[in-house]
mmCIF file of C-alpha atoms (C1' of nucleotides) in Angstrom:
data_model
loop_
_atom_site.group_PDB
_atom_site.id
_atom_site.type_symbol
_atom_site.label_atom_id
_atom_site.label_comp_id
_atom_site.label_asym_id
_atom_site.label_seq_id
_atom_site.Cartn_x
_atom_site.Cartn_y
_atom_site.Cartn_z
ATOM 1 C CA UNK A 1 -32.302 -6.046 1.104
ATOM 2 C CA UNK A 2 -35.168 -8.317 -0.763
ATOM 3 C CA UNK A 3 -35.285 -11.110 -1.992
ATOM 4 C CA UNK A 4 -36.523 -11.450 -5.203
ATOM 5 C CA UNK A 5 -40.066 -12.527 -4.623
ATOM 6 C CA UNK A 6 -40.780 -9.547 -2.040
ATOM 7 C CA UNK A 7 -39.029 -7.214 -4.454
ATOM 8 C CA UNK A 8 -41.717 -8.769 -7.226
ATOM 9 C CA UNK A 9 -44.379 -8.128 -5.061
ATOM 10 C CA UNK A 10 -43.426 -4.837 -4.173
ATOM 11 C CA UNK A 11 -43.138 -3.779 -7.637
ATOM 12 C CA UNK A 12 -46.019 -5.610 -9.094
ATOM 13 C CA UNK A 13 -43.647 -7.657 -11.397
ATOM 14 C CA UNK A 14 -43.526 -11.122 -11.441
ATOM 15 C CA UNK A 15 -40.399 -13.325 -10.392
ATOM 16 C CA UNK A 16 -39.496 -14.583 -13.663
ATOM 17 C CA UNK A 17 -39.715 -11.368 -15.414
ATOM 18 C CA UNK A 18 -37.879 -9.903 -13.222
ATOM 19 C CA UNK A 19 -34.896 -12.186 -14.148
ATOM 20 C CA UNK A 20 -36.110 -11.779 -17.761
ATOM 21 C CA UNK A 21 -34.793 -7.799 -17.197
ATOM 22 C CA UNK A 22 -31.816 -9.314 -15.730
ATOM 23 C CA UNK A 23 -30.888 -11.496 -18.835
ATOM 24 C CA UNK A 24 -31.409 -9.011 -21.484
ATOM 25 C CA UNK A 25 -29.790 -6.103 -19.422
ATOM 26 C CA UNK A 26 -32.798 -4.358 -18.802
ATOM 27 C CA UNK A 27 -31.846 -4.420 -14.868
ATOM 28 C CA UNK A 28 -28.159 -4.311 -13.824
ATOM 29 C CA UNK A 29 -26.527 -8.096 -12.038
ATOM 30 C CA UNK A 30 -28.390 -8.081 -8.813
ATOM 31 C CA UNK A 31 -26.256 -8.704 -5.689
ATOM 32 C CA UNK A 32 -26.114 -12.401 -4.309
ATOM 33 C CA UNK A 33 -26.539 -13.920 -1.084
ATOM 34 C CA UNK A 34 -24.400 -16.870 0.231
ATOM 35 C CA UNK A 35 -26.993 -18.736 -1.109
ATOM 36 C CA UNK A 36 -26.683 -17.552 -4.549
ATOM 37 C CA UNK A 37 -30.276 -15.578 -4.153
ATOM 38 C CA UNK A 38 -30.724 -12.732 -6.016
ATOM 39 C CA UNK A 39 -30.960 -9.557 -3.059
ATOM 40 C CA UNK A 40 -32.379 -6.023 -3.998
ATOM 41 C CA UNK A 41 -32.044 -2.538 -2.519
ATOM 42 C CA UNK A 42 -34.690 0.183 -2.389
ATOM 43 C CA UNK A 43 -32.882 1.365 -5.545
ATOM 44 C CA UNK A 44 -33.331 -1.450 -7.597
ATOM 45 C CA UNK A 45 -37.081 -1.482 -6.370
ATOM 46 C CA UNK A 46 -37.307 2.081 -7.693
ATOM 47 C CA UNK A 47 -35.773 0.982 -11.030
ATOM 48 C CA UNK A 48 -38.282 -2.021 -11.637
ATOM 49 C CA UNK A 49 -41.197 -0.051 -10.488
ATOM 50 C CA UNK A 50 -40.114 2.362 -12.993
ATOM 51 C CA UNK A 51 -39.822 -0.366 -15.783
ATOM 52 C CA UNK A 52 -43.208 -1.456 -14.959
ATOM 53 C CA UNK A 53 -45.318 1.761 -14.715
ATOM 54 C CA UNK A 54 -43.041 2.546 -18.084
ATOM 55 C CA UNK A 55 -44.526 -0.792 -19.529
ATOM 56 C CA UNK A 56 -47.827 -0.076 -18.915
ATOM 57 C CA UNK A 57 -47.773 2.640 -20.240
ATOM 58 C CA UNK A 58 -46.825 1.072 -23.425
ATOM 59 C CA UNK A 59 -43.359 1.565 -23.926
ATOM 60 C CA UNK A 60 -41.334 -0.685 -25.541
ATOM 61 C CA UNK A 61 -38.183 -2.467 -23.391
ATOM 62 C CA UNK A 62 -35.560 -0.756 -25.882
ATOM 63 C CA UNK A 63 -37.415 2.621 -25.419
ATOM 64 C CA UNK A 64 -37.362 2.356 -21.341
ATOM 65 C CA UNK A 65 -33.718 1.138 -21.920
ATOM 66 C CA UNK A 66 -33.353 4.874 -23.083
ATOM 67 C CA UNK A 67 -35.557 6.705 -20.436
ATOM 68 C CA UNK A 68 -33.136 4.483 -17.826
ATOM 69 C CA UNK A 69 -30.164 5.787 -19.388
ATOM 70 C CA UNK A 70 -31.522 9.289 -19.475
ATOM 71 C CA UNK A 71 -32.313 9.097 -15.711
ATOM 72 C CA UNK A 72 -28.970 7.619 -14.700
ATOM 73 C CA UNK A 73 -27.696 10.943 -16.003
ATOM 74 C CA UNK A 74 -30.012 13.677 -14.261
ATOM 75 C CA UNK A 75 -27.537 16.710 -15.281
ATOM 76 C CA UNK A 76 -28.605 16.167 -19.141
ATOM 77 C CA UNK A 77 -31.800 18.980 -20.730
ATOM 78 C CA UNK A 78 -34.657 16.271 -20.973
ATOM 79 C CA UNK A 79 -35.325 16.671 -24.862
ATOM 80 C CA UNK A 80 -34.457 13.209 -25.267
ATOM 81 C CA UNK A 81 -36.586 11.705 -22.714
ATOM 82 C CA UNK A 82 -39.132 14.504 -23.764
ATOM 83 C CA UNK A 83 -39.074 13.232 -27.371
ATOM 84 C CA UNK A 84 -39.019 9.041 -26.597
ATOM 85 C CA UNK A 85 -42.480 10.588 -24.827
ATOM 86 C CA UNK A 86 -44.132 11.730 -27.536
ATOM 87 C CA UNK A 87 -43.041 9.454 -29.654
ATOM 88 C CA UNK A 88 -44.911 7.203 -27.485
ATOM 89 C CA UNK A 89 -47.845 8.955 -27.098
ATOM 90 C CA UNK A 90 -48.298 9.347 -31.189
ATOM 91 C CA UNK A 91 -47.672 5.677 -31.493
ATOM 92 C CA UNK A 92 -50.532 5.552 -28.449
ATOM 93 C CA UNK A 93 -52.739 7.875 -30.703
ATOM 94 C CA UNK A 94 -52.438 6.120 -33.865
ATOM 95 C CA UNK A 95 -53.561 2.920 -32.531
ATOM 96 C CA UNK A 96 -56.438 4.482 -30.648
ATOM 97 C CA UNK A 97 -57.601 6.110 -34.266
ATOM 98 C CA UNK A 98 -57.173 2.946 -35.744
ATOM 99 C CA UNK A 99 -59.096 0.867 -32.749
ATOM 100 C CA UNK A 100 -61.918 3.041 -32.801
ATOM 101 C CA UNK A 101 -62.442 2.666 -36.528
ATOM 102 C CA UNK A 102 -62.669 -1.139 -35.825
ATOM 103 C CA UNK A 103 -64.988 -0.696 -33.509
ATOM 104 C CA UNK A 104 -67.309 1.013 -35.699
ATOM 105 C CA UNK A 105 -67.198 -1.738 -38.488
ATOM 106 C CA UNK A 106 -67.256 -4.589 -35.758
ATOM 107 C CA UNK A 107 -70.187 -3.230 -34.021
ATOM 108 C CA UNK A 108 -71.910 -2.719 -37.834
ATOM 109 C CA UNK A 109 -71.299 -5.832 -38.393
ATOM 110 C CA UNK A 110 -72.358 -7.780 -35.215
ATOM 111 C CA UNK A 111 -75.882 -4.810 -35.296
ATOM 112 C CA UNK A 112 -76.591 -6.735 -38.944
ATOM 113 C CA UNK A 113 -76.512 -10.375 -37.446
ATOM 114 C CA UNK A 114 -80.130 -11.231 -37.405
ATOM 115 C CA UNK A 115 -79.766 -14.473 -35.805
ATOM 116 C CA UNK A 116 -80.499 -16.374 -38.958
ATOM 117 C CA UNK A 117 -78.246 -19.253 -40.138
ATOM 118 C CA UNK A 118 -74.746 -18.740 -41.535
ATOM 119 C CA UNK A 119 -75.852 -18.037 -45.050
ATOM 120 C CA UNK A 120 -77.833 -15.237 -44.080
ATOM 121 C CA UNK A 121 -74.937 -13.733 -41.681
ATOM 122 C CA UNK A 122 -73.619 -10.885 -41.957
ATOM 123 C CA UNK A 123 -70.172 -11.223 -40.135
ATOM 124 C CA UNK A 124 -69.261 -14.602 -42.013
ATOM 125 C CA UNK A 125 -70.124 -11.761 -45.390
ATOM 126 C CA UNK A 126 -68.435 -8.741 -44.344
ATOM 127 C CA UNK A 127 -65.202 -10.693 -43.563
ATOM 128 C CA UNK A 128 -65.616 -11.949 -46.669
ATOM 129 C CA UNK A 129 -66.271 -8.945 -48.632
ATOM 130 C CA UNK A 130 -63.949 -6.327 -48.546
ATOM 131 C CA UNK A 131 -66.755 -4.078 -50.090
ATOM 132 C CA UNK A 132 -69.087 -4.083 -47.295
ATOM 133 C CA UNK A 133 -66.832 -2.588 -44.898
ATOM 134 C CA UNK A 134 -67.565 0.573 -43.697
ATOM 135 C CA UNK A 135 -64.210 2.051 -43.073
ATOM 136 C CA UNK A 136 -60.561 2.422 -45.095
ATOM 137 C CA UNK A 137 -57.725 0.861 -42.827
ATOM 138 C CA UNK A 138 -55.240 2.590 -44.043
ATOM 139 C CA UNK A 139 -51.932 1.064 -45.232
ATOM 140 C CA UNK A 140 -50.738 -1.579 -43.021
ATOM 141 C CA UNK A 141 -48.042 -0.711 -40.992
ATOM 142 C CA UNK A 142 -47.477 -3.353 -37.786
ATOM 143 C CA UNK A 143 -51.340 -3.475 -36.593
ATOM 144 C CA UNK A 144 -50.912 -6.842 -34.916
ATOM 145 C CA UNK A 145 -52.422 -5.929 -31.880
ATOM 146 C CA UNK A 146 -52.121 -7.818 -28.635
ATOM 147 C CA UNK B 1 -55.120 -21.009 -61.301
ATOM 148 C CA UNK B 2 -53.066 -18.316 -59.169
ATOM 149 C CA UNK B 3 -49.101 -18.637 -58.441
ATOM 150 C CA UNK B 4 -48.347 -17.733 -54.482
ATOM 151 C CA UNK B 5 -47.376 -14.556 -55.768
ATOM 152 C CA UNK B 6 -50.214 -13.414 -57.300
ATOM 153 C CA UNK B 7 -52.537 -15.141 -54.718
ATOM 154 C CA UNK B 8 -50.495 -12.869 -52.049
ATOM 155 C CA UNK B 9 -50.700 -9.728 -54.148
ATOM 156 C CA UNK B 10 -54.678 -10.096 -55.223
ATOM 157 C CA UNK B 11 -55.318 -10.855 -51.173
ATOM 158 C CA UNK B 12 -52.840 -8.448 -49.870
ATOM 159 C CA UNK B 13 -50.804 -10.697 -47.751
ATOM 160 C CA UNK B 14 -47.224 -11.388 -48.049
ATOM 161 C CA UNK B 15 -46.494 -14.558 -49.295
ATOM 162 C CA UNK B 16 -44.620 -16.287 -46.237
ATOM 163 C CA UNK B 17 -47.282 -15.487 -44.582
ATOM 164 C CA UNK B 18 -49.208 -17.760 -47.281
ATOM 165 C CA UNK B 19 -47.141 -20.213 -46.536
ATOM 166 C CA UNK B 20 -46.815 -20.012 -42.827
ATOM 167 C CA UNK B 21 -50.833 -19.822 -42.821
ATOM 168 C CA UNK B 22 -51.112 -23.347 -44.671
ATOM 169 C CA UNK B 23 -48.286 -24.615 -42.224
ATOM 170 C CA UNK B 24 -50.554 -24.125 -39.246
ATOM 171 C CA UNK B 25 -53.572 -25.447 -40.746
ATOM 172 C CA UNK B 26 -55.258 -22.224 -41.209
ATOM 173 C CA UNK B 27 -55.650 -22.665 -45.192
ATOM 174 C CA UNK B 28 -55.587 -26.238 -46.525
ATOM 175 C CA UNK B 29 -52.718 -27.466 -48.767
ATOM 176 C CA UNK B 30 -52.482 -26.288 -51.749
ATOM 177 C CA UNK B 31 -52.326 -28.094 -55.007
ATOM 178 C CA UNK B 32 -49.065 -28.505 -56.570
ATOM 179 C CA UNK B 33 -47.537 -27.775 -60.077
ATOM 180 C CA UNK B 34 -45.290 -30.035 -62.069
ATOM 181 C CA UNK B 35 -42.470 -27.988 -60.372
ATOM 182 C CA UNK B 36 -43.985 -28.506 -57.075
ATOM 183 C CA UNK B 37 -45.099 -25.030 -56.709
ATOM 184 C CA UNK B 38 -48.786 -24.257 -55.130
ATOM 185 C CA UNK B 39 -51.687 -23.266 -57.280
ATOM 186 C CA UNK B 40 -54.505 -21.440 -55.740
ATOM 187 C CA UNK B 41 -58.053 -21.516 -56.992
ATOM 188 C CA UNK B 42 -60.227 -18.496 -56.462
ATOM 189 C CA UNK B 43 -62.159 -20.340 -53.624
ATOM 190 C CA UNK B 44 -58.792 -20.093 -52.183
ATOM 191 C CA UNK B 45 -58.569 -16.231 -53.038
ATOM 192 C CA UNK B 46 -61.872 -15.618 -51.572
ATOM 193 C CA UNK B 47 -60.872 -17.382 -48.040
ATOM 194 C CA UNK B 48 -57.391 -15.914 -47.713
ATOM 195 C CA UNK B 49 -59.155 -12.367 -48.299
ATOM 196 C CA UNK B 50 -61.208 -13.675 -45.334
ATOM 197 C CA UNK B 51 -58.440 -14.254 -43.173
ATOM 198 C CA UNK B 52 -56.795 -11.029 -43.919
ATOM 199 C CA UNK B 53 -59.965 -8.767 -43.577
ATOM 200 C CA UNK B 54 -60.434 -10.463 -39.766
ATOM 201 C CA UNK B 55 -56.989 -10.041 -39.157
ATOM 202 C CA UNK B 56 -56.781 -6.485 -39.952
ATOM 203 C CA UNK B 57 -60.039 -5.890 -37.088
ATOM 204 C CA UNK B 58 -57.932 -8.068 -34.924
ATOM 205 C CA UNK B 59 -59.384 -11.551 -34.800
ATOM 206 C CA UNK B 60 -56.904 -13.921 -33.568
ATOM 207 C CA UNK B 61 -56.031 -17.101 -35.746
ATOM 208 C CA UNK B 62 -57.821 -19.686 -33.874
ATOM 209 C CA UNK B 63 -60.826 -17.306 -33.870
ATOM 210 C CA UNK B 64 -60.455 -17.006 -37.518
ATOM 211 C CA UNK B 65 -60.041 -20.750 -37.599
ATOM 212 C CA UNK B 66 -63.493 -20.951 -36.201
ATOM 213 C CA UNK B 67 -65.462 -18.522 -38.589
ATOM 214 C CA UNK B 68 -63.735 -20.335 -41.402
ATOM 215 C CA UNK B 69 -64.813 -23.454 -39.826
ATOM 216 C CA UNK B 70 -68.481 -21.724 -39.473
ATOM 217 C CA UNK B 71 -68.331 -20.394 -42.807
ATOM 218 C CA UNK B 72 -67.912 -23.914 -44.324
ATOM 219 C CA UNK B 73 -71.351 -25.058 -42.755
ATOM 220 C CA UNK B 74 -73.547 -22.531 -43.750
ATOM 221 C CA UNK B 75 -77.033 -23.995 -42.943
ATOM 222 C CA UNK B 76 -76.504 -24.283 -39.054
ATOM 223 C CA UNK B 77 -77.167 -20.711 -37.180
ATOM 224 C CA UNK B 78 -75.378 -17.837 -36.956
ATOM 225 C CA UNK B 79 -75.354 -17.543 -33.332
ATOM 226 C CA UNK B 80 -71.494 -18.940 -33.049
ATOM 227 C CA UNK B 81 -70.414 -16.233 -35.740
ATOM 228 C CA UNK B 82 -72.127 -13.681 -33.927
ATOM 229 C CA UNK B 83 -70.850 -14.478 -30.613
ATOM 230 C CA UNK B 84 -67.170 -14.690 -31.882
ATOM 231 C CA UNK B 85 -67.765 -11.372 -33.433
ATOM 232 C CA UNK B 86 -68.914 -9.768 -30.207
ATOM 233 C CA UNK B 87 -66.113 -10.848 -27.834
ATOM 234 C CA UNK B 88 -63.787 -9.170 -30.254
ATOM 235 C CA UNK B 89 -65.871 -6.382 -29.786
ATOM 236 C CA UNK B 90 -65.860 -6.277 -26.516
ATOM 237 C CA UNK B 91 -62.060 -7.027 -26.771
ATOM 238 C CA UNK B 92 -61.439 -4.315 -28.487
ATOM 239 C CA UNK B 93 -63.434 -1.660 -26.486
ATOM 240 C CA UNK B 94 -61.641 -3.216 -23.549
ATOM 241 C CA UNK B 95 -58.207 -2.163 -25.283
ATOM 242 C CA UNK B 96 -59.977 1.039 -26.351
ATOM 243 C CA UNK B 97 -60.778 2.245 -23.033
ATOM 244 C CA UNK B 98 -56.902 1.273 -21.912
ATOM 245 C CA UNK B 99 -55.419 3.088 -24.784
ATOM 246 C CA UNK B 100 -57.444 6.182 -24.209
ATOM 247 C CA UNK B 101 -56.378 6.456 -20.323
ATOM 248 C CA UNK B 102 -52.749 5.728 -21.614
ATOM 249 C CA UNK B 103 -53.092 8.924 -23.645
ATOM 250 C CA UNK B 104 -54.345 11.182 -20.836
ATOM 251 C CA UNK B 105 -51.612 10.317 -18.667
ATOM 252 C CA UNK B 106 -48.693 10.586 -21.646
ATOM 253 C CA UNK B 107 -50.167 13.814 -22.656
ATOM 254 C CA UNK B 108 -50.071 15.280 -19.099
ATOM 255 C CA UNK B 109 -46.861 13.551 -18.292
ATOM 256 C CA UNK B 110 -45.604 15.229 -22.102
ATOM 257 C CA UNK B 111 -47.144 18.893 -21.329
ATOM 258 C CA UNK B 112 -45.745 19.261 -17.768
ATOM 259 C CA UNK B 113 -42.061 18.807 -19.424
ATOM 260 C CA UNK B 114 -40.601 22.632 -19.280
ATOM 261 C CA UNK B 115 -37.835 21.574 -21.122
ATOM 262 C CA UNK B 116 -35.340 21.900 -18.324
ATOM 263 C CA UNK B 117 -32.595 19.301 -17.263
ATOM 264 C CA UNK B 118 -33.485 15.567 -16.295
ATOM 265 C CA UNK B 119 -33.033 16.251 -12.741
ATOM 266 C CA UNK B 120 -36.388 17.830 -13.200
ATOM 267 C CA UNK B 121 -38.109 16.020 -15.935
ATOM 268 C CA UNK B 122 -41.847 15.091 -15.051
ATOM 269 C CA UNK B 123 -41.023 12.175 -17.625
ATOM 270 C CA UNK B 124 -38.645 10.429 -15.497
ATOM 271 C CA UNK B 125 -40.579 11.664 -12.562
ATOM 272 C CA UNK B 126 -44.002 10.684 -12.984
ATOM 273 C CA UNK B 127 -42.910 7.338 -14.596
ATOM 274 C CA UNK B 128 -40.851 6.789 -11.423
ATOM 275 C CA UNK B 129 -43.496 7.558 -8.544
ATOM 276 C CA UNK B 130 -46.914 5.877 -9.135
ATOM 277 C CA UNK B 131 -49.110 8.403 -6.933
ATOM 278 C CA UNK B 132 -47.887 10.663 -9.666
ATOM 279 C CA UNK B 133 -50.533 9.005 -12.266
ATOM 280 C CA UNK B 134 -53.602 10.417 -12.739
ATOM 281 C CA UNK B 135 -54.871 7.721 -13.923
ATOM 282 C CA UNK B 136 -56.022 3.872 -12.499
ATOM 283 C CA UNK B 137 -54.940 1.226 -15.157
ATOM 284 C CA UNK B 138 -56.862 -1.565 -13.283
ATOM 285 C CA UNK B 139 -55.826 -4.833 -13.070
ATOM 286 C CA UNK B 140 -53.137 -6.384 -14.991
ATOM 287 C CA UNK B 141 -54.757 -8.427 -18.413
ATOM 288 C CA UNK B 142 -52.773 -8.732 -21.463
ATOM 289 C CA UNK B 143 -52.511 -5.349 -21.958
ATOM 290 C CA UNK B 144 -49.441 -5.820 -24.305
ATOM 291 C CA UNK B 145 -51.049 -3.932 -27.526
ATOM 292 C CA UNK B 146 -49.273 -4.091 -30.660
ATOM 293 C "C1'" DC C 1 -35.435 -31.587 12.212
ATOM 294 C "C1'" DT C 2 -38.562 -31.568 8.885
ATOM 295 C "C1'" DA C 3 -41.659 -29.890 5.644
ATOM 296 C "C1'" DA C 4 -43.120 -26.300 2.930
ATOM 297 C "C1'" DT C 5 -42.068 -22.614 0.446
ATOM 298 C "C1'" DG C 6 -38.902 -19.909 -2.234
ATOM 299 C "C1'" DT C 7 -35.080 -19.520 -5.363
ATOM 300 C "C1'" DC C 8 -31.699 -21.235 -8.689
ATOM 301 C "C1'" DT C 9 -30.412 -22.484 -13.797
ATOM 302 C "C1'" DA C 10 -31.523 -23.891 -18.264
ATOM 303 C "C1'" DT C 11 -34.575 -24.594 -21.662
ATOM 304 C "C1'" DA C 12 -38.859 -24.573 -24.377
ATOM 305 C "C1'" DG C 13 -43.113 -22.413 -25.660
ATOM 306 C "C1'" DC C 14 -46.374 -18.559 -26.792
ATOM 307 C "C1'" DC C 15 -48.358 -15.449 -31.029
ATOM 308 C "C1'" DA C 16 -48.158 -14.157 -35.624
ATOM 309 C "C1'" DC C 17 -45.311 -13.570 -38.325
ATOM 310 C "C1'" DT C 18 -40.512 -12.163 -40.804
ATOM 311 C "C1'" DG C 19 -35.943 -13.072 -42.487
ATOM 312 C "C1'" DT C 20 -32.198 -16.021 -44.176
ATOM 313 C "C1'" DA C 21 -29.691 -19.486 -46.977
ATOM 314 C "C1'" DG C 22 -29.288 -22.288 -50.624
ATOM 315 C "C1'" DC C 23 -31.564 -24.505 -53.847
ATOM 316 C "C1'" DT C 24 -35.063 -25.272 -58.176
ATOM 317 C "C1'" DT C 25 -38.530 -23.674 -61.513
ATOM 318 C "C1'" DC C 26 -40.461 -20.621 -64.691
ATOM 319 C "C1'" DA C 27 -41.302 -16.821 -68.186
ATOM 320 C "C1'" DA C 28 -39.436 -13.513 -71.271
ATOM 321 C "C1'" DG C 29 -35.949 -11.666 -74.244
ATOM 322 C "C1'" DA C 30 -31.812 -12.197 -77.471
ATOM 323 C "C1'" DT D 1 -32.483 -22.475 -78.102
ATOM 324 C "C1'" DC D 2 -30.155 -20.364 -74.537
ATOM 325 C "C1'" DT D 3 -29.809 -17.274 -70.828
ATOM 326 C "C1'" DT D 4 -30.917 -14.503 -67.318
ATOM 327 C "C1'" DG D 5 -33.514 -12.842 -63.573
ATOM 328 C "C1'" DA D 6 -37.522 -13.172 -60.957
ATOM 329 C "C1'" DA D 7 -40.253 -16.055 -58.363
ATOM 330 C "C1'" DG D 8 -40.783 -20.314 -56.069
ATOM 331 C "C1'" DC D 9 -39.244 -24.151 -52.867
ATOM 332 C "C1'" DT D 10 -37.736 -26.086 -47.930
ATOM 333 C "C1'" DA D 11 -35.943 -25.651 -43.496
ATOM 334 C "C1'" DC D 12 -34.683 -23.093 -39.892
ATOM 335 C "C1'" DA D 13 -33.657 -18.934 -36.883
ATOM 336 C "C1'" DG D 14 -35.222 -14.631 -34.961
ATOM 337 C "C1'" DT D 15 -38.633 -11.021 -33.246
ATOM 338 C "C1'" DG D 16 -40.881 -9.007 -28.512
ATOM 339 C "C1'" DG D 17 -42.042 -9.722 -24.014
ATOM 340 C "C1'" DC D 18 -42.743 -12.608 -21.473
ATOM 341 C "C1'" DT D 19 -44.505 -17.466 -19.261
ATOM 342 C "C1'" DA D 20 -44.004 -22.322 -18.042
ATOM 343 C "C1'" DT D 21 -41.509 -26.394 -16.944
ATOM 344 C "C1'" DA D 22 -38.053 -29.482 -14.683
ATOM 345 C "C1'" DG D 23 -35.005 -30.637 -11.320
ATOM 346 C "C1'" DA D 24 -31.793 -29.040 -7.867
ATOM 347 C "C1'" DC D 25 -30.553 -25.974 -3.896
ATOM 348 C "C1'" DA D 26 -31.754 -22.373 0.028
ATOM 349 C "C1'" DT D 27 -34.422 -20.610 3.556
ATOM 350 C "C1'" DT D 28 -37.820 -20.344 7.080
ATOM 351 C "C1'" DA D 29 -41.768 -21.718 10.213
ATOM 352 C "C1'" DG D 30 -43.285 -25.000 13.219
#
DNA sequence: CTAATGTCTATAGCCACTGTAGCTTCAAGA
DNA sequence: TCTTGAAGCTACAGTGGCTATAGACATTAG
């Protein structure tokens, strides 16, 4: 059994999120000591480590809520976990196609900055100027990066 | 003199936003009608299209806040712009590089699935044993992307 | 036994909005 | 002129996914 700060460390999550998962029902109660600590089994550690390689992969908490579900019932065809996947990876391609057109206009812009004053610059313009961008950004669906 | 409305529609940004904007000290307050509602010039037009343009390639507000800050002083040198303009660069090649890793793994973790039961789902699998990955993620950073 | 570290709860804050409720103001049509 | 419906107003709550703080209790190493 660990304690909640070895199972953080194990799983490269920190403490308080780890009790964040708790609250929202992300991770099942965790057992208590006579202390009241939180204690974990090898299980739980699997679960979290789970959560956090899902995270980083991008998923969203409601969309690993799903894949945990899924995997709590192994006798199931994997279509659904199959298509919360891909789902994922054309949200994943989307935002690449729309980071790398960024990139383009950023780096046009930041190439034009000839290190005059601000009158002359070309970032303070382009931001100004729709017209002077290079590329269309599509409609605007959530975008807010980060 | 533009309504809210129209100011949102001409700059395409939605009108709370407008208002939340102003709230935070990002546009200054607006004039008022007789009815107490805000009139916008075109000076006003021209900076919220500003905002929105460096929103949309990801500039965060208080980076905005400086440009517009920059922007208001336009004889001193453009060296501040630029360099504001160049960490979101490098920002966003930063996420770039993430996202395209995140894709390589998805899409291997997405072609391996056979389509059988869960029990056997590379899904669940690889997003429940780490040495599974193919790919390093490096070390932690925001990471959290839209 | 003590001191340092770890854990507990509860609550507030972060970013950049978005949504709601309940009101007032305005512009256009009958 | 009156009416209706859209658009505006304020204030506040909620989103996602944490992170930070405060003050009290538990555990462990020396």
């Amino acid at each position: 059994m660990l304690t909640i700060g070895k199972l953080g460390q194990a799983a490269g999550v920190k403490v308080p999120t780890i009790r964040y998962y708790e609250q929202i029902g992300l991770l099942p109660e965790a057992e208590r000591s006579a202390g009241n600590q939180r204690l974990y089994s090898r299980k739980a550690l699997d679960r979290l480590t789970f959560v956090r390689h899902a995270r980083e992969l991008g998923f969203t908490l409601d969309a690993i809520r799903d894949l945990l579900s899924l995997s709590d019932h192994p006798d199931q065809p994997c279509a659904a976990a199959d298509a919360i996947a891909k789902a994922q990876l054309a949200e994943i391609e989307k935002r690449l196609a729309r980071l790398a057109s960024l990139k383009v206009e950023l780096k046009r812009m930041v190439a034009q900055c000839a290190g005059g004053s601000i009158a002359d610059c070309r970032v303070i313009e382009v931001l100004g100027n729709h017209s002077l961008c290079a590329a269309e950004h599509g409609p605007r669906e959530s975008e807010g990066d980060s």
